[in-house]
N, CA, C and O atoms as a GROMACS GRO file, in nm:
protein
  336
    1MET      N    1   2.721   0.697  -5.277
    1MET     CA    2   2.741   0.605  -5.216
    1MET      C    3   2.764   0.599  -5.046
    1MET      O    4   2.746   0.489  -4.994
    2VAL      N    5   2.800   0.710  -4.960
    2VAL     CA    6   2.812   0.715  -4.833
    2VAL      C    7   2.702   0.738  -4.789
    2VAL      O    8   2.676   0.684  -4.682
    3LYS      N    9   2.598   0.826  -4.851
    3LYS     CA   10   2.440   0.848  -4.819
    3LYS      C   11   2.392   0.721  -4.815
    3LYS      O   12   2.290   0.706  -4.748
    4ASP      N   13   2.445   0.608  -4.878
    4ASP     CA   14   2.396   0.453  -4.896
    4ASP      C   15   2.430   0.372  -4.757
    4ASP      O   16   2.347   0.308  -4.691
    5ILE      N   17   2.574   0.387  -4.725
    5ILE     CA   18   2.627   0.335  -4.621
    5ILE      C   19   2.554   0.387  -4.474
    5ILE      O   20   2.522   0.321  -4.375
    6ILE      N   21   2.540   0.562  -4.506
    6ILE     CA   22   2.457   0.616  -4.355
    6ILE      C   23   2.324   0.546  -4.340
    6ILE      O   24   2.276   0.507  -4.233
    7ASP      N   25   2.272   0.536  -4.460
    7ASP     CA   26   2.107   0.478  -4.446
    7ASP      C   27   2.115   0.337  -4.415
    7ASP      O   28   2.020   0.279  -4.363
    8THR      N   29   2.219   0.280  -4.444
    8THR     CA   30   2.216   0.134  -4.390
    8THR      C   31   2.254   0.123  -4.221
    8THR      O   32   2.189   0.054  -4.143
    9PHE      N   33   2.336   0.181  -4.194
    9PHE     CA   34   2.389   0.221  -4.050
    9PHE      C   35   2.251   0.281  -3.975
    9PHE      O   36   2.225   0.240  -3.862
   10ILE      N   37   2.177   0.364  -4.031
   10ILE     CA   38   2.016   0.403  -3.951
   10ILE      C   39   1.945   0.301  -3.946
   10ILE      O   40   1.906   0.273  -3.833
   11ILE      N   41   1.906   0.217  -4.050
   11ILE     CA   42   1.819   0.090  -4.082
   11ILE      C   43   1.865  -0.007  -3.929
   11ILE      O   44   1.791  -0.065  -3.850
   12MET      N   45   2.002   0.003  -3.932
   12MET     CA   46   2.052  -0.141  -3.812
   12MET      C   47   2.063  -0.050  -3.675
   12MET      O   48   2.122  -0.089  -3.574
   13ASN      N   49   2.002   0.067  -3.688
   13ASN     CA   50   2.001   0.152  -3.558
   13ASN      C   51   2.114   0.151  -3.470
   13ASN      O   52   2.112   0.137  -3.348
   14ASP      N   53   2.245   0.174  -3.568
   14ASP     CA   54   2.423   0.150  -3.526
   14ASP      C   55   2.418   0.341  -3.538
   14ASP      O   56   2.479   0.375  -3.639
   15TYR      N   57   2.375   0.437  -3.477
   15TYR     CA   58   2.412   0.551  -3.522
   15TYR      C   59   2.525   0.634  -3.487
   15TYR      O   60   2.538   0.751  -3.521
   16GLU      N   61   2.620   0.552  -3.404
   16GLU     CA   62   2.764   0.574  -3.356
   16GLU      C   63   2.801   0.548  -3.505
   16GLU      O   64   2.844   0.651  -3.558
   17SER      N   65   2.797   0.440  -3.588
   17SER     CA   66   2.900   0.422  -3.717
   17SER      C   67   2.831   0.534  -3.805
   17SER      O   68   2.905   0.617  -3.859
   18ALA      N   69   2.713   0.541  -3.821
   18ALA     CA   70   2.657   0.654  -3.898
   18ALA      C   71   2.700   0.749  -3.893
   18ALA      O   72   2.733   0.807  -3.996
   19GLN      N   73   2.721   0.814  -3.752
   19GLN     CA   74   2.775   0.940  -3.702
   19GLN      C   75   2.930   0.943  -3.787
   19GLN      O   76   2.960   1.025  -3.873
   20TYR      N   77   3.026   0.821  -3.733
   20TYR     CA   78   3.163   0.843  -3.852
   20TYR      C   79   3.154   0.864  -3.945
   20TYR      O   80   3.252   0.919  -3.996
   21TRP      N   81   3.039   0.838  -4.031
   21TRP     CA   82   3.043   0.853  -4.201
   21TRP      C   83   2.979   0.989  -4.193
   21TRP      O   84   2.996   1.041  -4.303
   22LEU      N   85   2.928   1.051  -4.131
   22LEU     CA   86   2.890   1.189  -4.156
   22LEU      C   87   2.995   1.314  -4.200
   22LEU      O   88   2.953   1.405  -4.272
   23THR      N   89   3.117   1.312  -4.158
   23THR     CA   90   3.247   1.368  -4.206
   23THR      C   91   3.256   1.346  -4.353
   23THR      O   92   3.289   1.435  -4.430
   24HIS      N   93   3.223   1.207  -4.395
   24HIS     CA   94   3.258   1.213  -4.526
   24HIS      C   95   3.116   1.211  -4.648
   24HIS      O   96   3.102   1.178  -4.766
   25LEU      N   97   3.040   1.260  -4.556
   25LEU     CA   98   2.908   1.280  -4.639
   25LEU      C   99   2.900   1.428  -4.690
   25LEU      O  100   2.845   1.464  -4.794
   26TYR      N  101   2.963   1.507  -4.600
   26TYR     CA  102   2.977   1.667  -4.615
   26TYR      C  103   3.089   1.659  -4.721
   26TYR      O  104   3.104   1.755  -4.796
   27SER      N  105   3.151   1.574  -4.731
   27SER     CA  106   3.286   1.594  -4.880
   27SER      C  107   3.274   1.539  -5.000
   27SER      O  108   3.353   1.545  -5.094
   28SER      N  109   3.155   1.475  -4.991
   28SER     CA  110   3.120   1.395  -5.113
   28SER      C  111   2.956   1.445  -5.192
   28SER      O  112   2.880   1.534  -5.155
   29GLY      N  113   2.943   1.358  -5.303
   29GLY     CA  114   2.822   1.384  -5.365
   29GLY      C  115   2.773   1.555  -5.338
   29GLY      O  116   2.686   1.596  -5.261
   30PHE      N  117   2.825   1.601  -5.394
   30PHE     CA  118   2.816   1.767  -5.421
   30PHE      C  119   2.668   1.768  -5.512
   30PHE      O  120   2.679   1.741  -5.632
   31LYS      N  121   2.556   1.792  -5.469
   31LYS     CA  122   2.433   1.850  -5.583
   31LYS      C  123   2.447   1.970  -5.600
   31LYS      O  124   2.488   2.050  -5.516
   32ARG      N  125   2.408   1.994  -5.724
   32ARG     CA  126   2.376   2.147  -5.764
   32ARG      C  127   2.308   2.239  -5.704
   32ARG      O  128   2.329   2.360  -5.707
   33PHE      N  129   2.187   2.155  -5.624
   33PHE     CA  130   2.107   2.205  -5.540
   33PHE      C  131   2.121   2.168  -5.389
   33PHE      O  132   2.108   2.046  -5.371
   34ASP      N  133   2.137   2.220  -5.308
   34ASP     CA  134   2.138   2.234  -5.149
   34ASP      C  135   2.015   2.189  -5.111
   34ASP      O  136   1.945   2.290  -5.105
   35ASP      N  137   1.930   2.066  -5.075
   35ASP     CA  138   1.791   2.098  -5.026
   35ASP      C  139   1.792   2.063  -4.850
   35ASP      O  140   1.696   2.036  -4.778
   36GLY      N  141   1.912   2.073  -4.820
   36GLY     CA  142   1.889   2.049  -4.647
   36GLY      C  143   1.943   1.864  -4.632
   36GLY      O  144   1.992   1.822  -4.528
   37GLU      N  145   1.930   1.811  -4.706
   37GLU     CA  146   1.890   1.645  -4.685
   37GLU      C  147   2.050   1.624  -4.564
   37GLU      O  148   2.046   1.580  -4.449
   38LYS      N  149   2.146   1.658  -4.622
   38LYS     CA  150   2.276   1.615  -4.549
   38LYS      C  151   2.227   1.665  -4.425
   38LYS      O  152   2.211   1.572  -4.345
   39GLU      N  153   2.190   1.802  -4.368
   39GLU     CA  154   2.175   1.855  -4.224
   39GLU      C  155   2.025   1.729  -4.194
   39GLU      O  156   2.045   1.656  -4.097
   40PHE      N  157   1.932   1.713  -4.244
   40PHE     CA  158   1.860   1.628  -4.197
   40PHE      C  159   1.919   1.516  -4.134
   40PHE      O  160   1.929   1.503  -4.012
   41ILE      N  161   1.959   1.432  -4.226
   41ILE     CA  162   2.043   1.319  -4.198
   41ILE      C  163   2.126   1.319  -4.062
   41ILE      O  164   2.129   1.226  -3.981
   42SER      N  165   2.192   1.438  -4.052
   42SER     CA  166   2.259   1.464  -3.939
   42SER      C  167   2.159   1.473  -3.829
   42SER      O  168   2.169   1.389  -3.740
   43GLY      N  169   2.068   1.560  -3.821
   43GLY     CA  170   1.986   1.576  -3.730
   43GLY      C  171   1.920   1.445  -3.693
   43GLY      O  172   1.877   1.448  -3.578
   44VAL      N  173   1.898   1.335  -3.752
   44VAL     CA  174   1.819   1.201  -3.724
   44VAL      C  175   1.945   1.173  -3.649
   44VAL      O  176   1.941   1.199  -3.529
   45ILE      N  177   2.052   1.128  -3.695
   45ILE     CA  178   2.162   1.054  -3.632
   45ILE      C  179   2.205   1.105  -3.474
   45ILE      O  180   2.231   1.027  -3.382
   46TYR      N  181   2.205   1.289  -3.462
   46TYR     CA  182   2.213   1.322  -3.344
   46TYR      C  183   2.110   1.309  -3.252
   46TYR      O  184   2.135   1.297  -3.132
   47TYR      N  185   2.002   1.311  -3.295
   47TYR     CA  186   1.866   1.323  -3.239
   47TYR      C  187   1.881   1.143  -3.146
   47TYR      O  188   1.885   1.131  -3.024
   48GLU      N  189   1.886   1.063  -3.215
   48GLU     CA  190   1.907   0.928  -3.215
   48GLU      C  191   2.000   0.892  -3.112
   48GLU      O  192   1.975   0.805  -3.028
   49LEU      N  193   2.113   0.961  -3.117
   49LEU     CA  194   2.241   0.948  -3.020
   49LEU      C  195   2.207   1.039  -2.896
   49LEU      O  196   2.294   1.055  -2.810
   50GLY      N  197   2.077   1.102  -2.884
   50GLY     CA  198   2.077   1.185  -2.748
   50GLY      C  199   2.126   1.336  -2.751
   50GLY      O  200   2.097   1.422  -2.668
   51SER      N  201   2.200   1.350  -2.859
   51SER     CA  202   2.223   1.534  -2.885
   51SER      C  203   2.117   1.597  -2.918
   51SER      O  204   2.126   1.658  -3.025
   52LEU      N  205   2.027   1.603  -2.868
   52LEU     CA  206   1.919   1.683  -2.906
   52LEU      C  207   1.923   1.845  -2.945
   52LEU      O  208   1.838   1.893  -3.020
   53LEU      N  209   2.023   1.919  -2.890
   53LEU     CA  210   2.053   2.030  -2.917
   53LEU      C  211   2.109   2.066  -3.026
   53LEU      O  212   2.063   2.158  -3.094
   54THR      N  213   2.237   1.986  -3.064
   54THR     CA  214   2.301   1.972  -3.209
   54THR      C  215   2.168   1.897  -3.319
   54THR      O  216   2.136   1.941  -3.430
   55ALA      N  217   2.125   1.809  -3.268
   55ALA     CA  218   2.001   1.786  -3.391
   55ALA      C  219   1.902   1.895  -3.407
   55ALA      O  220   1.862   1.935  -3.516
   56LYS      N  221   1.873   1.933  -3.313
   56LYS     CA  222   1.781   2.051  -3.350
   56LYS      C  223   1.773   2.160  -3.406
   56LYS      O  224   1.676   2.226  -3.443
   57GLU      N  225   1.971   2.188  -3.415
   57GLU     CA  226   2.034   2.266  -3.494
   57GLU      C  227   2.026   2.251  -3.617
   57GLU      O  228   1.976   2.336  -3.691
   58PHE      N  229   2.087   2.114  -3.667
   58PHE     CA  230   2.090   2.072  -3.823
   58PHE      C  231   1.923   2.083  -3.845
   58PHE      O  232   1.891   2.157  -3.938
   59PHE      N  233   1.810   2.018  -3.769
   59PHE     CA  234   1.695   2.009  -3.832
   59PHE      C  235   1.655   2.174  -3.871
   59PHE      O  236   1.602   2.192  -3.980
   60ASP      N  237   1.677   2.277  -3.795
   60ASP     CA  238   1.642   2.417  -3.806
   60ASP      C  239   1.690   2.436  -3.968
   60ASP      O  240   1.610   2.470  -4.055
   61ILE      N  241   1.826   2.409  -3.992
   61ILE     CA  242   1.899   2.441  -4.114
   61ILE      C  243   1.873   2.359  -4.238
   61ILE      O  244   1.908   2.400  -4.349
   62ALA      N  245   1.803   2.228  -4.218
   62ALA     CA  246   1.712   2.138  -4.297
   62ALA      C  247   1.577   2.209  -4.352
   62ALA      O  248   1.544   2.223  -4.470
   63ASN      N  249   1.511   2.248  -4.240
   63ASN     CA  250   1.370   2.290  -4.255
   63ASN      C  251   1.393   2.412  -4.342
   63ASN      O  252   1.318   2.422  -4.439
   64ARG      N  253   1.478   2.501  -4.324
   64ARG     CA  254   1.468   2.639  -4.377
   64ARG      C  255   1.555   2.612  -4.546
   64ARG      O  256   1.530   2.682  -4.644
   65LYS      N  257   1.637   2.518  -4.548
   65LYS     CA  258   1.682   2.489  -4.685
   65LYS      C  259   1.556   2.425  -4.770
   65LYS      O  260   1.532   2.467  -4.883
   66SER      N  261   1.481   2.329  -4.714
   66SER     CA  262   1.390   2.256  -4.775
   66SER      C  263   1.246   2.308  -4.774
   66SER      O  264   1.160   2.268  -4.853
   67GLU      N  265   1.228   2.383  -4.697
   67GLU     CA  266   1.106   2.475  -4.660
   67GLU      C  267   0.994   2.375  -4.603
   67GLU      O  268   0.874   2.384  -4.630
   68GLY      N  269   1.063   2.263  -4.504
   68GLY     CA  270   0.978   2.187  -4.447
   68GLY      C  271   0.948   2.067  -4.480
   68GLY      O  272   0.892   1.986  -4.406
   69ARG      N  273   0.997   2.040  -4.642
   69ARG     CA  274   0.954   1.911  -4.700
   69ARG      C  275   1.005   1.797  -4.666
   69ARG      O  276   0.948   1.688  -4.668
   70LEU      N  277   1.165   1.833  -4.618
   70LEU     CA  278   1.234   1.747  -4.577
   70LEU      C  279   1.154   1.631  -4.459
   70LEU      O  280   1.165   1.508  -4.467
   71PHE      N  281   1.083   1.697  -4.365
   71PHE     CA  282   1.034   1.614  -4.244
   71PHE      C  283   0.874   1.586  -4.299
   71PHE      O  284   0.800   1.566  -4.202
   72GLU      N  285   0.809   1.579  -4.420
   72GLU     CA  286   0.691   1.514  -4.474
   72GLU      C  287   0.707   1.366  -4.501
   72GLU      O  288   0.788   1.343  -4.591
   73GLY      N  289   0.649   1.259  -4.445
   73GLY     CA  290   0.644   1.146  -4.408
   73GLY      C  291   0.752   1.081  -4.313
   73GLY      O  292   0.769   0.962  -4.285
   74LYS      N  293   0.815   1.189  -4.273
   74LYS     CA  294   0.892   1.131  -4.148
   74LYS      C  295   0.859   1.110  -4.004
   74LYS      O  296   0.780   1.191  -3.954
   75ASP      N  297   0.912   1.004  -3.922
   75ASP     CA  298   0.871   1.039  -3.779
   75ASP      C  299   0.841   1.170  -3.719
   75ASP      O  300   0.921   1.263  -3.735
   76THR      N  301   0.743   1.186  -3.656
   76THR     CA  302   0.685   1.301  -3.608
   76THR      C  303   0.807   1.361  -3.518
   76THR      O  304   0.860   1.471  -3.531
   77LYS      N  305   0.834   1.266  -3.432
   77LYS     CA  306   0.943   1.313  -3.341
   77LYS      C  307   1.051   1.404  -3.369
   77LYS      O  308   1.101   1.461  -3.272
   78TYR      N  309   1.096   1.427  -3.487
   78TYR     CA  310   1.198   1.463  -3.534
   78TYR      C  311   1.134   1.626  -3.596
   78TYR      O  312   1.221   1.705  -3.632
   79ILE      N  313   1.010   1.663  -3.605
   79ILE     CA  314   0.944   1.818  -3.611
   79ILE      C  315   0.902   1.859  -3.506
   79ILE      O  316   0.888   1.981  -3.494
   80LYS      N  317   0.865   1.765  -3.391
   80LYS     CA  318   0.835   1.816  -3.277
   80LYS      C  319   0.950   1.866  -3.171
   80LYS      O  320   0.931   1.927  -3.066
   81LEU      N  321   1.081   1.822  -3.230
   81LEU     CA  322   1.194   1.884  -3.118
   81LEU      C  323   1.256   2.025  -3.188
   81LEU      O  324   1.322   2.111  -3.130
   82LEU      N  325   1.211   2.021  -3.343
   82LEU     CA  326   1.226   2.165  -3.403
   82LEU      C  327   1.150   2.248  -3.342
   82LEU      O  328   1.198   2.356  -3.310
   83LYS      N  329   1.035   2.220  -3.317
   83LYS     CA  330   0.933   2.313  -3.292
   83LYS      C  331   0.907   2.389  -3.144
   83LYS      O  332   0.839   2.486  -3.112
   84ARG      N  333   1.009   2.281  -3.057
   84ARG     CA  334   1.049   2.301  -2.909
   84ARG      C  335   1.114   2.460  -2.868
   84ARG      O  336   1.148   2.484  -2.752
   0.00000   0.00000   0.00000
């Protein structure tokens, strides 16, 4: 449910509200397999807020956990930041 709230704020381009909900994302919805999705979402939010260093750190974690799969089909600006 928290992920859906964050996704809604991202669609609305309200990244500040999405950032507020990140703390709740990390304390809810535990999956057996951590595929880096939470870190990818965090990276997107921080990227869009202009915190590129923080975004890159989250993208790096997401990339390692997902072996790059989370970047497939997403805006290429995110992977470009990671490769800088």
